[in-house]
PDB file of C-alpha atoms in Angstrom:
ATOM      1  CA  MET A   1       5.247  28.139  17.744  1.00 85.00           C
ATOM      2  CA  ALA A   2       5.062  24.829  18.602  1.00 93.00           C
ATOM      3  CA  ARG A   3       5.809  22.139  15.268  1.00 98.00           C
ATOM      4  CA  LYS A   4       2.526  20.127  14.322  1.00 98.00           C
ATOM      5  CA  ALA A   5       2.333  16.346  13.651  1.00 98.00           C
ATOM      6  CA  LEU A   6      -0.133  14.365  12.694  1.00 98.00           C
ATOM      7  CA  ILE A   7      -0.830  10.597  13.606  1.00 99.00           C
ATOM      8  CA  THR A   8      -3.307   8.373  11.923  1.00 98.00           C
ATOM      9  CA  TRP A   9      -3.512   4.710  12.876  1.00 98.00           C
ATOM     10  CA  GLY A  10      -5.295   1.618  12.179  1.00 98.00           C
ATOM     11  CA  GLY A  11      -5.508  -1.510  10.207  1.00 97.00           C
ATOM     12  CA  TRP A  12      -4.575  -4.864  11.116  1.00 97.00           C
ATOM     13  CA  GLU A  13      -4.672  -5.052  14.846  1.00 97.00           C
ATOM     14  CA  GLY A  14      -2.083  -7.523  14.882  1.00 96.00           C
ATOM     15  CA  HIS A  15       0.884  -4.732  14.362  1.00 98.00           C
ATOM     16  CA  GLU A  16      -0.825  -2.886  17.401  1.00 98.00           C
ATOM     17  CA  PRO A  17      -1.353   0.256  15.522  1.00 98.00           C
ATOM     18  CA  GLU A  18      -3.137   2.037  18.572  1.00 98.00           C
ATOM     19  CA  GLN A  19       0.095   1.239  20.938  1.00 98.00           C
ATOM     20  CA  VAL A  20       2.629   2.139  18.199  1.00 98.00           C
ATOM     21  CA  ALA A  21       0.913   5.547  17.533  1.00 98.00           C
ATOM     22  CA  ARG A  22       0.658   6.402  21.169  1.00 98.00           C
ATOM     23  CA  LEU A  23       4.317   5.427  21.601  1.00 98.00           C
ATOM     24  CA  PHE A  24       5.094   8.069  18.637  1.00 98.00           C
ATOM     25  CA  ARG A  25       3.027  10.385  20.246  1.00 98.00           C
ATOM     26  CA  GLY A  26       5.104  10.321  23.523  1.00 98.00           C
ATOM     27  CA  MET A  27       8.388  10.853  21.654  1.00 98.00           C
ATOM     28  CA  LEU A  28       6.910  13.989  19.792  1.00 98.00           C
ATOM     29  CA  GLU A  29       5.303  15.466  22.577  1.00 98.00           C
ATOM     30  CA  ALA A  30       9.094  14.859  24.611  1.00 98.00           C
ATOM     31  CA  GLU A  31      10.025  17.136  21.782  1.00 98.00           C
ATOM     32  CA  GLY A  32       7.503  19.989  22.370  1.00 98.00           C
ATOM     33  CA  PHE A  33       5.228  18.836  19.136  1.00 98.00           C
ATOM     34  CA  GLU A  34       1.783  19.507  19.054  1.00 98.00           C
ATOM     35  CA  ILE A  35      -0.092  16.287  18.461  1.00 98.00           C
ATOM     36  CA  ALA A  36      -3.090  15.319  16.476  1.00 98.00           C
ATOM     37  CA  LEU A  37      -4.056  11.871  16.793  1.00 98.00           C
ATOM     38  CA  HIS A  38      -6.669  10.004  14.586  1.00 98.00           C
ATOM     39  CA  ASP A  39      -8.262   6.532  14.073  1.00 98.00           C
ATOM     40  CA  THR A  40      -9.605   7.464  10.829  1.00 98.00           C
ATOM     41  CA  LEU A  41      -8.347   8.264   7.461  1.00 98.00           C
ATOM     42  CA  ASP A  42     -10.565  11.123   6.925  1.00 98.00           C
ATOM     43  CA  CYS A  43      -7.964  13.324   8.255  1.00 98.00           C
ATOM     44  CA  LEU A  44      -5.752  12.850   5.034  1.00 98.00           C
ATOM     45  CA  ALA A  45      -8.907  14.606   3.148  1.00 98.00           C
ATOM     46  CA  ASP A  46      -8.062  18.035   3.571  1.00 98.00           C
ATOM     47  CA  GLY A  47      -4.666  18.818   1.516  1.00 98.00           C
ATOM     48  CA  THR A  48      -4.262  22.180   2.618  1.00 98.00           C
ATOM     49  CA  ALA A  49      -4.313  21.486   6.391  1.00 98.00           C
ATOM     50  CA  LEU A  50      -2.070  18.618   5.485  1.00 98.00           C
ATOM     51  CA  GLN A  51       0.598  21.277   4.077  1.00 98.00           C
ATOM     52  CA  GLU A  52       0.880  23.011   7.326  1.00 98.00           C
ATOM     53  CA  LEU A  53       1.801  20.526   8.919  1.00 98.00           C
ATOM     54  CA  ASP A  54       5.907  19.466  10.167  1.00 98.00           C
ATOM     55  CA  LEU A  55       5.228  15.946  10.041  1.00 99.00           C
ATOM     56  CA  ILE A  56       2.775  12.793   9.046  1.00 99.00           C
ATOM     57  CA  VAL A  57       3.146   9.557  10.815  1.00 99.00           C
ATOM     58  CA  PRO A  58       1.108   6.645   9.364  1.00 98.00           C
ATOM     59  CA  VAL A  59       0.268   3.587  11.121  1.00 98.00           C
ATOM     60  CA  TRP A  60      -1.779   1.541   8.918  1.00 98.00           C
ATOM     61  CA  THR A  61      -1.349  -2.082   7.905  1.00 97.00           C
ATOM     62  CA  MET A  62      -2.837  -3.240   4.692  1.00 97.00           C
ATOM     63  CA  SER A  63      -6.174  -1.250   4.410  1.00 97.00           C
ATOM     64  CA  GLU A  64      -7.909   0.862   1.724  1.00 97.00           C
ATOM     65  CA  ILE A  65      -7.178   4.217   1.259  1.00 98.00           C
ATOM     66  CA  ALA A  66      -8.782   7.006  -1.314  1.00 98.00           C
ATOM     67  CA  LYS A  67      -6.618   7.734  -4.519  1.00 97.00           C
ATOM     68  CA  GLU A  68      -6.897  11.469  -3.460  1.00 98.00           C
ATOM     69  CA  SER A  69      -5.821  11.183   0.170  1.00 98.00           C
ATOM     70  CA  VAL A  70      -2.570   9.718  -1.033  1.00 98.00           C
ATOM     71  CA  GLN A  71      -2.090  12.770  -3.600  1.00 98.00           C
ATOM     72  CA  ASN A  72      -2.787  14.742  -0.661  1.00 98.00           C
ATOM     73  CA  VAL A  73      -0.245  13.113   1.266  1.00 98.00           C
ATOM     74  CA  SER A  74       2.079  13.530  -1.691  1.00 98.00           C
ATOM     75  CA  GLU A  75       1.497  16.946  -2.512  1.00 97.00           C
ATOM     76  CA  ALA A  76       2.105  17.867   1.121  1.00 98.00           C
ATOM     77  CA  VAL A  77       5.245  16.298   1.505  1.00 98.00           C
ATOM     78  CA  ALA A  78       6.622  17.374  -1.640  1.00 98.00           C
ATOM     79  CA  ARG A  79       6.326  20.896  -0.357  1.00 97.00           C
ATOM     80  CA  GLY A  80       8.194  20.097   2.522  1.00 98.00           C
ATOM     81  CA  THR A  81       5.683  18.178   5.341  1.00 98.00           C
ATOM     82  CA  GLY A  82       7.500  15.143   6.751  1.00 98.00           C
ATOM     83  CA  LEU A  83       6.488  12.012   6.168  1.00 99.00           C
ATOM     84  CA  ALA A  84       8.183   8.808   8.539  1.00 99.00           C
ATOM     85  CA  GLY A  85       6.740   5.550  10.013  1.00 98.00           C
ATOM     86  CA  VAL A  86       8.086   1.947  10.616  1.00 98.00           C
ATOM     87  CA  HIS A  87       7.373  -1.405   9.815  1.00 98.00           C
ATOM     88  CA  GLY A  88       4.150  -2.601   8.021  1.00 98.00           C
ATOM     89  CA  GLY A  89       2.279   0.853   9.374  1.00 98.00           C
ATOM     90  CA  MET A  90       3.716   2.379   6.516  1.00 98.00           C
ATOM     91  CA  CYS A  91       5.544  -0.059   4.086  1.00 98.00           C
ATOM     92  CA  ASP A  92       2.864  -2.659   4.117  1.00 98.00           C
ATOM     93  CA  ALA A  93      -0.027   0.127   4.023  1.00 98.00           C
ATOM     94  CA  PHE A  94      -2.219   0.557   0.951  1.00 98.00           C
ATOM     95  CA  ARG A  95      -0.987  -2.581  -1.076  1.00 96.00           C
ATOM     96  CA  ASN A  96      -3.157  -1.166  -4.030  1.00 96.00           C
ATOM     97  CA  ASN A  97      -1.575   2.095  -4.329  1.00 97.00           C
ATOM     98  CA  THR A  98       1.649   2.714  -6.147  1.00 97.00           C
ATOM     99  CA  LEU A  99       1.994   6.601  -5.466  1.00 97.00           C
ATOM    100  CA  TRP A 100       2.289   5.383  -1.518  1.00 98.00           C
ATOM    101  CA  GLN A 101       4.798   2.741  -2.412  1.00 98.00           C
ATOM    102  CA  PHE A 102       6.949   5.216  -4.718  1.00 98.00           C
ATOM    103  CA  MET A 103       6.702   8.011  -1.902  1.00 98.00           C
ATOM    104  CA  THR A 104       7.443   5.982   0.735  1.00 98.00           C
ATOM    105  CA  GLY A 105      10.689   4.036  -0.999  1.00 98.00           C
ATOM    106  CA  GLY A 106       9.574   0.510  -0.232  1.00 98.00           C
ATOM    107  CA  ASN A 107       7.290  -2.408   0.444  1.00 98.00           C
ATOM    108  CA  TRP A 108       6.879  -5.431   2.122  1.00 98.00           C
ATOM    109  CA  VAL A 109       6.623  -8.529   0.783  1.00 98.00           C
ATOM    110  CA  ALA A 110       7.376 -11.458   3.189  1.00 98.00           C
ATOM    111  CA  HIS A 111       9.139 -12.153   6.506  1.00 98.00           C
ATOM    112  CA  PRO A 112      10.081 -15.481   6.397  1.00 97.00           C
ATOM    113  CA  GLY A 113      10.100 -17.553   9.602  1.00 97.00           C
ATOM    114  CA  GLY A 114       7.391 -15.324  11.114  1.00 97.00           C
ATOM    115  CA  ASP A 115       7.693 -13.360  14.416  1.00 97.00           C
ATOM    116  CA  GLY A 116      10.482 -14.541  16.680  1.00 96.00           C
ATOM    117  CA  VAL A 117      13.304 -14.576  13.987  1.00 97.00           C
ATOM    118  CA  ARG A 118      16.871 -13.454  16.033  1.00 97.00           C
ATOM    119  CA  TYR A 119      18.777 -11.364  13.632  1.00 98.00           C
ATOM    120  CA  ARG A 120      21.265  -8.680  13.527  1.00 98.00           C
ATOM    121  CA  VAL A 121      20.324  -4.862  12.554  1.00 98.00           C
ATOM    122  CA  THR A 122      23.616  -3.536  11.034  1.00 98.00           C
ATOM    123  CA  MET A 123      24.636   0.322  10.532  1.00 98.00           C
ATOM    124  CA  ALA A 124      24.978   0.920   7.237  1.00 96.00           C
ATOM    125  CA  ASN A 125      26.003   4.667   7.399  1.00 84.00           C
ATOM    126  CA  SER A 126      27.593   5.234  10.621  1.00 86.00           C
ATOM    127  CA  SER A 127      28.579   9.028   9.848  1.00 90.00           C
ATOM    128  CA  SER A 128      24.898  10.090   9.540  1.00 96.00           C
ATOM    129  CA  PRO A 129      23.896  11.956  12.216  1.00 96.00           C
ATOM    130  CA  LEU A 130      20.206   9.755  12.508  1.00 98.00           C
ATOM    131  CA  VAL A 131      22.785   6.422  13.294  1.00 98.00           C
ATOM    132  CA  ALA A 132      25.823   8.306  14.986  1.00 97.00           C
ATOM    133  CA  GLY A 133      26.927   6.504  18.016  1.00 96.00           C
ATOM    134  CA  ILE A 134      24.111   3.676  18.017  1.00 97.00           C
ATOM    135  CA  GLY A 135      26.123   0.228  17.359  1.00 97.00           C
ATOM    136  CA  ASP A 136      24.815  -2.958  15.620  1.00 98.00           C
ATOM    137  CA  PHE A 137      22.175  -4.884  17.715  1.00 98.00           C
ATOM    138  CA  ASP A 138      20.156  -7.990  18.002  1.00 98.00           C
ATOM    139  CA  VAL A 139      16.088  -8.152  17.949  1.00 98.00           C
ATOM    140  CA  GLU A 140      13.650 -10.954  17.779  1.00 97.00           C
ATOM    141  CA  SER A 141      10.927  -9.688  15.611  1.00 98.00           C
ATOM    142  CA  GLU A 142       9.796 -10.349  12.345  1.00 97.00           C
ATOM    143  CA  GLN A 143      12.732  -9.607   9.574  1.00 98.00           C
ATOM    144  CA  TYR A 144      11.427  -7.830   7.050  1.00 98.00           C
ATOM    145  CA  TYR A 145      12.293  -8.555   2.820  1.00 98.00           C
ATOM    146  CA  LEU A 146      11.214  -5.781   1.135  1.00 98.00           C
ATOM    147  CA  HIS A 147      11.179  -4.457  -2.494  1.00 98.00           C
ATOM    148  CA  VAL A 148      13.085  -1.047  -2.232  1.00 98.00           C
ATOM    149  CA  ASP A 149      13.492   1.700  -4.134  1.00 98.00           C
ATOM    150  CA  PRO A 150      17.465   1.962  -5.175  1.00 98.00           C
ATOM    151  CA  ALA A 151      17.525   6.132  -4.719  1.00 97.00           C
ATOM    152  CA  ASN A 152      17.065   5.164  -0.783  1.00 98.00           C
ATOM    153  CA  GLU A 153      19.574   6.302   1.541  1.00 98.00           C
ATOM    154  CA  VAL A 154      20.025   3.326   3.861  1.00 98.00           C
ATOM    155  CA  LEU A 155      21.150   3.779   7.011  1.00 98.00           C
ATOM    156  CA  ALA A 156      20.889   0.352   8.486  1.00 98.00           C
ATOM    157  CA  THR A 157      20.829  -3.561   6.996  1.00 98.00           C
ATOM    158  CA  THR A 158      20.104  -6.889   8.248  1.00 98.00           C
ATOM    159  CA  ARG A 159      21.262 -10.062   6.484  1.00 98.00           C
ATOM    160  CA  PHE A 160      19.103 -12.393   4.603  1.00 97.00           C
ATOM    161  CA  PRO A 161      18.460 -15.759   4.821  1.00 96.00           C
ATOM    162  CA  ALA A 162      18.280 -15.747   8.397  1.00 95.00           C
ATOM    163  CA  VAL A 163      15.757 -18.692   8.129  1.00 95.00           C
ATOM    164  CA  THR A 164      15.953 -21.078   5.214  1.00 96.00           C
ATOM    165  CA  TRP A 165      12.943 -21.183   2.618  1.00 96.00           C
ATOM    166  CA  TYR A 166      12.521 -20.653  -0.845  1.00 97.00           C
ATOM    167  CA  HIS A 167      14.866 -17.565  -1.250  1.00 96.00           C
ATOM    168  CA  SER A 168      17.670 -19.360   0.235  1.00 97.00           C
ATOM    169  CA  PRO A 169      19.178 -20.489  -2.925  1.00 97.00           C
ATOM    170  CA  ASN A 170      19.748 -16.980  -4.101  1.00 97.00           C
ATOM    171  CA  GLY A 171      22.952 -16.642  -1.800  1.00 97.00           C
ATOM    172  CA  PRO A 172      22.958 -13.666   1.392  1.00 97.00           C
ATOM    173  CA  VAL A 173      22.033 -10.510   0.374  1.00 97.00           C
ATOM    174  CA  GLU A 174      21.994  -7.060   3.083  1.00 98.00           C
ATOM    175  CA  MET A 175      18.344  -6.031   3.579  1.00 98.00           C
ATOM    176  CA  PRO A 176      17.797  -2.121   4.617  1.00 98.00           C
ATOM    177  CA  VAL A 177      16.000  -2.016   7.461  1.00 98.00           C
ATOM    178  CA  ALA A 178      16.490   1.746   7.834  1.00 98.00           C
ATOM    179  CA  TRP A 179      16.525   4.586   4.856  1.00 98.00           C
ATOM    180  CA  THR A 180      15.901   7.639   4.032  1.00 98.00           C
ATOM    181  CA  LYS A 181      14.845   9.507   0.682  1.00 98.00           C
ATOM    182  CA  ARG A 182      13.260  12.817  -0.916  1.00 98.00           C
ATOM    183  CA  TRP A 183      10.146  13.468  -2.219  1.00 98.00           C
ATOM    184  CA  GLY A 184      10.360  17.072  -4.075  1.00 97.00           C
ATOM    185  CA  LEU A 185      10.799  19.445  -1.163  1.00 98.00           C
ATOM    186  CA  GLY A 186       9.876  17.240   1.604  1.00 98.00           C
ATOM    187  CA  ARG A 187      11.764  14.163   3.713  1.00 98.00           C
ATOM    188  CA  VAL A 188      10.636  10.732   3.971  1.00 98.00           C
ATOM    189  CA  TYR A 189      11.805   8.013   6.980  1.00 98.00           C
ATOM    190  CA  TYR A 190      11.323   4.658   7.173  1.00 98.00           C
ATOM    191  CA  ASN A 191      12.390   2.083   9.874  1.00 98.00           C
ATOM    192  CA  ALA A 192      11.206  -1.687   9.249  1.00 98.00           C
ATOM    193  CA  LEU A 193      11.413  -2.233  13.095  1.00 98.00           C
ATOM    194  CA  GLY A 194       8.070  -2.212  15.070  1.00 98.00           C
ATOM    195  CA  HIS A 195       6.142  -5.429  14.558  1.00 97.00           C
ATOM    196  CA  LYS A 196       5.202  -4.978  18.362  1.00 96.00           C
ATOM    197  CA  ALA A 197       5.430  -1.591  19.990  1.00 98.00           C
ATOM    198  CA  ASN A 198       7.607  -3.266  22.727  1.00 97.00           C
ATOM    199  CA  VAL A 199      10.567  -3.715  19.454  1.00 97.00           C
ATOM    200  CA  ILE A 200      10.661  -0.179  19.617  1.00 98.00           C
ATOM    201  CA  ASP A 201       9.914   1.591  23.003  1.00 98.00           C
ATOM    202  CA  HIS A 202      13.464   1.199  24.443  1.00 98.00           C
ATOM    203  CA  GLY A 203      17.248   1.280  23.242  1.00 98.00           C
ATOM    204  CA  PRO A 204      18.414   1.488  20.084  1.00 98.00           C
ATOM    205  CA  ALA A 205      15.495   0.861  17.907  1.00 98.00           C
ATOM    206  CA  GLN A 206      13.784   3.753  19.981  1.00 98.00           C
ATOM    207  CA  GLU A 207      16.792   6.014  19.553  1.00 98.00           C
ATOM    208  CA  MET A 208      16.889   5.277  15.859  1.00 98.00           C
ATOM    209  CA  ILE A 209      13.404   6.113  15.338  1.00 98.00           C
ATOM    210  CA  ARG A 210      12.936   9.476  17.350  1.00 98.00           C
ATOM    211  CA  ARG A 211      15.881  10.466  15.554  1.00 98.00           C
ATOM    212  CA  GLY A 212      14.193   9.450  12.043  1.00 98.00           C
ATOM    213  CA  LEU A 213      10.720  11.149  13.000  1.00 98.00           C
ATOM    214  CA  LEU A 214      12.754  14.550  14.046  1.00 98.00           C
ATOM    215  CA  TRP A 215      15.099  14.642  10.885  1.00 98.00           C
ATOM    216  CA  ALA A 216      11.687  14.328   8.597  1.00 98.00           C
ATOM    217  CA  ALA A 217      10.193  16.927  10.258  1.00 98.00           C
ATOM    218  CA  GLU A 218      13.044  19.336  10.246  1.00 98.00           C
ATOM    219  CA  GLY A 219      12.688  19.344   6.210  1.00 97.00           C
ATOM    220  CA  LYS A 220       9.871  22.031   6.436  1.00 97.00           C
ATOM    221  CA  ALA A 221      12.082  24.544   7.666  1.00 96.00           C
ATOM    222  CA  GLU A 222      14.710  23.532   4.812  1.00 96.00           C
ATOM    223  CA  ALA A 223      12.022  23.480   2.221  1.00 96.00           C
ATOM    224  CA  ALA A 224      10.860  27.071   2.918  1.00 94.00           C
ATOM    225  CA  GLY A 225      10.630  28.903   0.539  1.00 91.00           C
ATOM    226  CA  GLY A 226      11.596  26.220  -2.358  1.00 96.00           C
ATOM    227  CA  ASP A 227       9.840  26.318  -5.296  1.00 95.00           C
ATOM    228  CA  VAL A 228       8.191  22.811  -5.891  1.00 95.00           C
ATOM    229  CA  ALA A 229       7.110  23.977  -9.338  1.00 93.00           C
ATOM    230  CA  GLN A 230      10.639  23.039 -10.191  1.00 94.00           C
ATOM    231  CA  PHE A 231       9.926  19.155 -10.283  1.00 92.00           C
ATOM    232  CA  ALA A 232       6.928  19.421 -12.654  1.00 84.00           C
ATOM    233  CA  SER A 233       6.880  17.612 -15.748  1.00 79.00           C
ATOM    234  CA  PRO A 234       4.214  17.420 -18.588  1.00 72.00           C
ATOM    235  CA  GLY A 235       3.143  13.956 -16.761  1.00 74.00           C
ATOM    236  CA  ASN A 236       2.781  15.201 -13.773  1.00 69.00           C
ATOM    237  CA  HIS A 237       0.887  17.943 -13.356  1.00 58.00           C
ATOM    238  CA  LEU A 238       1.564  20.121  -9.255  1.00 54.00           C
TER     239      LEU A 238
END
């Protein structure tokens, strides 16, 4: 039986959501996935249907979303459905929803210098199969400064500041570019690259993301038979 993925795209047009969504579709179809492609968030309203998926891929910079839809995604991922995305399409989405930020592992706050900054992406965990054999590489794009979850498993980083600005007096920092995290029984993958589709449609960036999508989806089988109730607490009702 073919694995099933839902890709939903929209939001700020500057991030080329339709082009990025179709790029994801091509990656996943090449791996044998059955794809549902939507240009609306209405597809997140059916929580039961989401729990039957192997993977959810959001491509929505900024925008607004119903609280219930984020809860539906959260419950699906907690039960094993993978969640994976890139750039602003996942970690600059739905800025007013803290559950989304908690689940995805980070939130964009700035890109000093705007588009066209040249910087290096450095592999931080070369033993991980998600980046094994992929060397450090340079990109010319937005360099994302993110507020990130300390629980993330960081796969790649970039060094700030590449561009002098108000943050520069704090000194150099290693900012995560790609990471994984767990959410209940499920897997979450994020990669900060992808300001335009042509940043991630080739080379090591594309390969990192291809592996991340597959890794997140593979969590469905791992979660089979697991008991999500083990994560219940009085303040969080499953």
